[in-house]
Amino acid sequence: MLDKAVVFSQIDGLRQEMIEALMSLISVPAVAPENGGDGEAQKAKCLVQLLERLGFDKVECYNAPDGRVSCGGRPNVVAYLFGVSDERRLWIVSHLDVVPPGKVDAWTETLPFSSVLCGDRVVGRGSEDNGQSLVSSIFALRALKLLGVKPAFTVGLVFVADEEQGSTYGIQYLLKQQLFKPNDFVVVSDAGNAAGDFIEVAEKSLLWLKLCVMGKQVHGSRPDKGLNAHRIGMDVALALDRLLHEKYSKVDALFDVPNSTFEPTRKECNVEAVNIIPGEDITYFDCRILPVYNLDEVLEDINQLLRYYEEKTRAKITLELLQKQSSPILNSDTDDVVLRLKTAIKHARGIDASVGGVGGGTCAAFFRQQGIHVAVWCTIDGIAHQPNEYARVSSMIADAKVFALLAMG
Ligand SMILES: [Zn+2]
């Protein structure tokens, strides 16, 4: 087998190409239609061109039909480098889509979709989340290809759509295509820490709720004639907040934030003037729930509380489920993919990685639901979804080295 130092210096030599690839991918927005974007098609096109230019053995595109985007589909790209053995495959999963830039004024280093290199950082929307891992996985294999090294197993790089909005058109669609086998190794490269020594093996279950309170809008001076939805909405939100925290209070030290979290987040605008009593109040909750709890039970409790408030206030209260994703725990310290990843990290970086759980939401949950073991790992500072989001070039290169060792078995 080739000395790892040769592989590492090959990867170091690809530094400039990696930076250029990341910057060109950032320049193509891939925002979901829910957030006013046109999906990932343009970005997928650029990616496929890159993959073909770099000489991957096979590149496939799986389009999930979606009438909301102009091309009618959401692309999922899979690129293969064939290995010595095809009995088990190594899959490295990252996502094409990005969240919207937010307030453009807050981007002080560059415009969100025109990236810039500042020292060790490539700044731009989608740089850390998840462009860095797209590029590190691609160039890990590129280095092996240039050296004429066949990976120990066939490696599939998976670039999915729709990760930020629930993965219906992304990994969930791809899992239905039967690409993945239960004994494959799957690494989802979409969570980690700055030291690169944290492997995520569990995620919390997810509930995203939209609470809508309908009262009656009237003049500010005549509350007697209306029904103030804002007051009721605040009451209900606080009651819900208290109920969920009190009832679902277990702690699990495996997780960073060891308890379930229930956060009121988004609040929709109601009336335009101070002297209008609002007839509608809309609040959202982001709940990250420890896997020991059954989501249907949590929802039953929520519905009971809402019915109580409906009776008490005469307002109509509806609950919309924006996302419901239960996330079983499969992995353990002795898991094959975790062990291989730990070994690769140790050999490439000289560090001992530890395992743990997070508040979640990566593609890994969907693999776990199907009983496929998966580890989540990359080296990131953790500034995803923020203005001035960046990826460290040094982390991108360091991760590529770990992926190359994983592929070499
Ligand atoms: Zn991500």
PDB file of C-alpha atoms in Angstrom, residues 206-360:
ATOM      1  CA  LEU A 206     -37.280  16.912  15.519  1.00  0.00           C
ATOM      2  CA  LEU A 207     -40.657  18.643  15.679  1.00  0.00           C
ATOM      3  CA  TRP A 208     -41.297  21.939  13.929  1.00  0.00           C
ATOM      4  CA  LEU A 209     -44.658  23.418  14.852  1.00  0.00           C
ATOM      5  CA  LYS A 210     -46.740  26.267  13.547  1.00  0.00           C
ATOM      6  CA  LEU A 211     -49.325  27.491  16.035  1.00  0.00           C
ATOM      7  CA  CYS A 212     -52.116  29.657  14.677  1.00  0.00           C
ATOM      8  CA  VAL A 213     -54.570  31.463  16.967  1.00  0.00           C
ATOM      9  CA  MET A 214     -57.638  33.028  15.325  1.00  0.00           C
ATOM     10  CA  GLY A 215     -59.529  35.657  17.327  1.00  0.00           C
ATOM     11  CA  LYS A 216     -61.367  38.732  16.083  1.00  0.00           C
ATOM     12  CA  GLN A 217     -59.693  41.932  14.870  1.00  0.00           C
ATOM     13  CA  VAL A 218     -61.164  45.215  16.166  1.00  0.00           C
ATOM     14  CA  HIS A 219     -60.252  48.851  16.916  1.00  0.00           C
ATOM     15  CA  GLY A 220     -57.740  49.295  19.719  1.00  0.00           C
ATOM     16  CA  SER A 221     -60.293  51.073  21.868  1.00  0.00           C
ATOM     17  CA  ARG A 222     -62.899  48.288  21.696  1.00  0.00           C
ATOM     18  CA  PRO A 223     -61.463  45.050  23.049  1.00  0.00           C
ATOM     19  CA  ASP A 224     -64.957  44.243  24.264  1.00  0.00           C
ATOM     20  CA  LYS A 225     -66.098  43.712  20.667  1.00  0.00           C
ATOM     21  CA  GLY A 226     -63.160  41.542  19.536  1.00  0.00           C
ATOM     22  CA  LEU A 227     -60.922  38.732  20.616  1.00  0.00           C
ATOM     23  CA  ASN A 228     -57.226  39.592  20.959  1.00  0.00           C
ATOM     24  CA  ALA A 229     -55.357  36.725  19.258  1.00  0.00           C
ATOM     25  CA  HIS A 230     -51.989  38.128  20.299  1.00  0.00           C
ATOM     26  CA  ARG A 231     -52.712  37.844  24.027  1.00  0.00           C
ATOM     27  CA  ILE A 232     -54.089  34.338  23.648  1.00  0.00           C
ATOM     28  CA  GLY A 233     -51.162  33.398  21.420  1.00  0.00           C
ATOM     29  CA  MET A 234     -48.651  34.518  24.063  1.00  0.00           C
ATOM     30  CA  ASP A 235     -50.557  32.623  26.762  1.00  0.00           C
ATOM     31  CA  VAL A 236     -50.677  29.437  24.725  1.00  0.00           C
ATOM     32  CA  ALA A 237     -47.009  29.663  23.697  1.00  0.00           C
ATOM     33  CA  LEU A 238     -45.861  30.119  27.292  1.00  0.00           C
ATOM     34  CA  ALA A 239     -48.116  27.343  28.578  1.00  0.00           C
ATOM     35  CA  LEU A 240     -46.802  25.025  25.886  1.00  0.00           C
ATOM     36  CA  ASP A 241     -43.228  25.999  26.661  1.00  0.00           C
ATOM     37  CA  ARG A 242     -43.746  25.176  30.351  1.00  0.00           C
ATOM     38  CA  LEU A 243     -45.640  21.937  29.776  1.00  0.00           C
ATOM     39  CA  LEU A 244     -43.051  20.482  27.391  1.00  0.00           C
ATOM     40  CA  HIS A 245     -40.068  21.451  29.537  1.00  0.00           C
ATOM     41  CA  GLU A 246     -41.651  20.022  32.680  1.00  0.00           C
ATOM     42  CA  LYS A 247     -42.943  16.781  31.232  1.00  0.00           C
ATOM     43  CA  TYR A 248     -40.064  15.931  28.894  1.00  0.00           C
ATOM     44  CA  SER A 249     -37.218  16.735  31.225  1.00  0.00           C
ATOM     45  CA  LYS A 250     -34.958  13.675  30.962  1.00  0.00           C
ATOM     46  CA  VAL A 251     -31.240  14.227  30.566  1.00  0.00           C
ATOM     47  CA  ASP A 252     -28.853  12.158  28.438  1.00  0.00           C
ATOM     48  CA  ALA A 253     -25.147  12.927  28.810  1.00  0.00           C
ATOM     49  CA  LEU A 254     -24.405  11.544  25.318  1.00  0.00           C
ATOM     50  CA  PHE A 255     -25.819  14.757  23.910  1.00  0.00           C
ATOM     51  CA  ASP A 256     -24.296  18.194  23.868  1.00  0.00           C
ATOM     52  CA  VAL A 257     -27.243  20.076  25.324  1.00  0.00           C
ATOM     53  CA  PRO A 258     -28.179  16.976  27.318  1.00  0.00           C
ATOM     54  CA  ASN A 259     -31.908  17.721  27.601  1.00  0.00           C
ATOM     55  CA  SER A 260     -34.716  18.106  25.079  1.00  0.00           C
ATOM     56  CA  THR A 261     -35.166  21.671  23.870  1.00  0.00           C
ATOM     57  CA  PHE A 262     -38.457  23.414  23.042  1.00  0.00           C
ATOM     58  CA  GLU A 263     -37.950  26.888  21.656  1.00  0.00           C
ATOM     59  CA  PRO A 264     -40.503  29.401  20.412  1.00  0.00           C
ATOM     60  CA  THR A 265     -38.709  30.826  17.370  1.00  0.00           C
ATOM     61  CA  ARG A 266     -40.378  32.519  14.444  1.00  0.00           C
ATOM     62  CA  LYS A 267     -43.222  34.989  14.964  1.00  0.00           C
ATOM     63  CA  GLU A 268     -45.302  36.211  12.049  1.00  0.00           C
ATOM     64  CA  CYS A 269     -46.212  39.884  11.644  1.00  0.00           C
ATOM     65  CA  ASN A 270     -49.721  40.665  12.698  1.00  0.00           C
ATOM     66  CA  VAL A 271     -51.208  44.182  12.368  1.00  0.00           C
ATOM     67  CA  GLU A 272     -49.620  47.308  10.869  1.00  0.00           C
ATOM     68  CA  ALA A 273     -50.761  49.824  13.492  1.00  0.00           C
ATOM     69  CA  VAL A 274     -50.654  50.172  17.258  1.00  0.00           C
ATOM     70  CA  ASN A 275     -54.372  50.845  17.460  1.00  0.00           C
ATOM     71  CA  ILE A 276     -55.534  47.555  15.965  1.00  0.00           C
ATOM     72  CA  ILE A 277     -56.291  44.575  18.158  1.00  0.00           C
ATOM     73  CA  PRO A 278     -54.984  41.587  16.200  1.00  0.00           C
ATOM     74  CA  GLY A 279     -57.321  38.838  15.063  1.00  0.00           C
ATOM     75  CA  GLU A 280     -54.545  36.409  14.193  1.00  0.00           C
ATOM     76  CA  ASP A 281     -51.395  35.278  15.953  1.00  0.00           C
ATOM     77  CA  ILE A 282     -48.848  32.875  14.490  1.00  0.00           C
ATOM     78  CA  THR A 283     -45.913  31.440  16.452  1.00  0.00           C
ATOM     79  CA  TYR A 284     -43.476  28.682  15.576  1.00  0.00           C
ATOM     80  CA  PHE A 285     -41.711  26.177  17.825  1.00  0.00           C
ATOM     81  CA  ASP A 286     -38.480  24.331  17.123  1.00  0.00           C
ATOM     82  CA  CYS A 287     -38.381  21.216  19.332  1.00  0.00           C
ATOM     83  CA  ARG A 288     -35.340  18.906  19.574  1.00  0.00           C
ATOM     84  CA  ILE A 289     -36.384  15.900  21.590  1.00  0.00           C
ATOM     85  CA  LEU A 290     -34.278  13.124  23.120  1.00  0.00           C
ATOM     86  CA  PRO A 291     -34.778   9.850  21.215  1.00  0.00           C
ATOM     87  CA  VAL A 292     -36.198   8.119  24.338  1.00  0.00           C
ATOM     88  CA  TYR A 293     -39.450  10.005  23.855  1.00  0.00           C
ATOM     89  CA  ASN A 294     -42.196   9.046  21.413  1.00  0.00           C
ATOM     90  CA  LEU A 295     -43.111  12.005  19.202  1.00  0.00           C
ATOM     91  CA  ASP A 296     -46.760  10.925  18.953  1.00  0.00           C
ATOM     92  CA  GLU A 297     -47.076  11.201  22.727  1.00  0.00           C
ATOM     93  CA  VAL A 298     -45.556  14.670  22.678  1.00  0.00           C
ATOM     94  CA  LEU A 299     -48.012  15.704  19.959  1.00  0.00           C
ATOM     95  CA  GLU A 300     -50.927  14.259  21.919  1.00  0.00           C
ATOM     96  CA  ASP A 301     -49.974  16.460  24.889  1.00  0.00           C
ATOM     97  CA  ILE A 302     -49.669  19.517  22.679  1.00  0.00           C
ATOM     98  CA  ASN A 303     -53.083  18.925  21.114  1.00  0.00           C
ATOM     99  CA  GLN A 304     -54.687  18.450  24.521  1.00  0.00           C
ATOM    100  CA  LEU A 305     -53.318  21.780  25.679  1.00  0.00           C
ATOM    101  CA  LEU A 306     -54.568  23.527  22.550  1.00  0.00           C
ATOM    102  CA  ARG A 307     -58.077  22.089  22.974  1.00  0.00           C
ATOM    103  CA  TYR A 308     -58.073  23.343  26.581  1.00  0.00           C
ATOM    104  CA  TYR A 309     -57.186  26.871  25.429  1.00  0.00           C
ATOM    105  CA  GLU A 310     -59.766  26.786  22.648  1.00  0.00           C
ATOM    106  CA  GLU A 311     -62.486  26.033  25.172  1.00  0.00           C
ATOM    107  CA  LYS A 312     -61.186  28.561  27.657  1.00  0.00           C
ATOM    108  CA  THR A 313     -60.803  31.467  25.210  1.00  0.00           C
ATOM    109  CA  ARG A 314     -63.257  30.760  22.331  1.00  0.00           C
ATOM    110  CA  ALA A 315     -60.412  31.356  19.875  1.00  0.00           C
ATOM    111  CA  LYS A 316     -59.773  28.824  17.134  1.00  0.00           C
ATOM    112  CA  ILE A 317     -56.316  27.311  17.534  1.00  0.00           C
ATOM    113  CA  THR A 318     -54.714  25.172  14.855  1.00  0.00           C
ATOM    114  CA  LEU A 319     -51.459  23.240  14.850  1.00  0.00           C
ATOM    115  CA  GLU A 320     -49.517  22.630  11.655  1.00  0.00           C
ATOM    116  CA  LEU A 321     -46.715  20.089  11.665  1.00  0.00           C
ATOM    117  CA  LEU A 322     -43.902  21.489   9.523  1.00  0.00           C
ATOM    118  CA  GLN A 323     -41.503  18.736  10.348  1.00  0.00           C
ATOM    119  CA  LYS A 324     -41.663  15.495  12.310  1.00  0.00           C
ATOM    120  CA  GLN A 325     -38.586  13.336  12.290  1.00  0.00           C
ATOM    121  CA  SER A 326     -37.834  10.677  14.838  1.00  0.00           C
ATOM    122  CA  SER A 327     -34.209   9.724  15.142  1.00  0.00           C
ATOM    123  CA  PRO A 328     -33.401   6.333  16.616  1.00  0.00           C
ATOM    124  CA  ILE A 329     -30.030   5.636  18.216  1.00  0.00           C
ATOM    125  CA  LEU A 330     -28.176   2.822  16.467  1.00  0.00           C
ATOM    126  CA  ASN A 331     -24.538   3.597  16.827  1.00  0.00           C
ATOM    127  CA  SER A 332     -22.181   2.749  19.586  1.00  0.00           C
ATOM    128  CA  ASP A 333     -18.519   3.125  20.256  1.00  0.00           C
ATOM    129  CA  THR A 334     -17.862  -0.235  18.655  1.00  0.00           C
ATOM    130  CA  ASP A 335     -19.611   0.570  15.398  1.00  0.00           C
ATOM    131  CA  ASP A 336     -17.534  -0.302  12.347  1.00  0.00           C
ATOM    132  CA  VAL A 337     -17.904   3.023  10.565  1.00  0.00           C
ATOM    133  CA  VAL A 338     -17.152   4.917  13.782  1.00  0.00           C
ATOM    134  CA  LEU A 339     -14.061   2.803  14.435  1.00  0.00           C
ATOM    135  CA  ARG A 340     -12.763   3.272  10.896  1.00  0.00           C
ATOM    136  CA  LEU A 341     -13.350   6.990  11.089  1.00  0.00           C
ATOM    137  CA  LYS A 342     -11.591   7.211  14.463  1.00  0.00           C
ATOM    138  CA  THR A 343      -8.626   5.304  13.047  1.00  0.00           C
ATOM    139  CA  ALA A 344      -8.426   7.528   9.968  1.00  0.00           C
ATOM    140  CA  ILE A 345      -8.601  10.682  12.106  1.00  0.00           C
ATOM    141  CA  LYS A 346      -5.868   9.320  14.376  1.00  0.00           C
ATOM    142  CA  HIS A 347      -3.589   8.444  11.445  1.00  0.00           C
ATOM    143  CA  ALA A 348      -4.173  11.677   9.555  1.00  0.00           C
ATOM    144  CA  ARG A 349      -4.237  14.106  12.427  1.00  0.00           C
ATOM    145  CA  GLY A 350      -2.848  12.361  15.484  1.00  0.00           C
ATOM    146  CA  ILE A 351      -5.967  13.057  17.535  1.00  0.00           C
ATOM    147  CA  ASP A 352      -8.371  10.820  19.423  1.00  0.00           C
ATOM    148  CA  ALA A 353     -11.949  11.529  18.416  1.00  0.00           C
ATOM    149  CA  SER A 354     -14.840  11.093  20.827  1.00  0.00           C
ATOM    150  CA  VAL A 355     -18.461  10.265  20.044  1.00  0.00           C
ATOM    151  CA  GLY A 356     -21.625  12.058  21.079  1.00  0.00           C
ATOM    152  CA  GLY A 357     -25.094  13.225  20.124  1.00  0.00           C
ATOM    153  CA  VAL A 358     -26.321  16.592  18.870  1.00  0.00           C
ATOM    154  CA  GLY A 359     -29.524  18.570  18.637  1.00  0.00           C
ATOM    155  CA  GLY A 360     -29.565  17.482  15.146  1.00  0.00           C
TER     156      GLY A 360
END
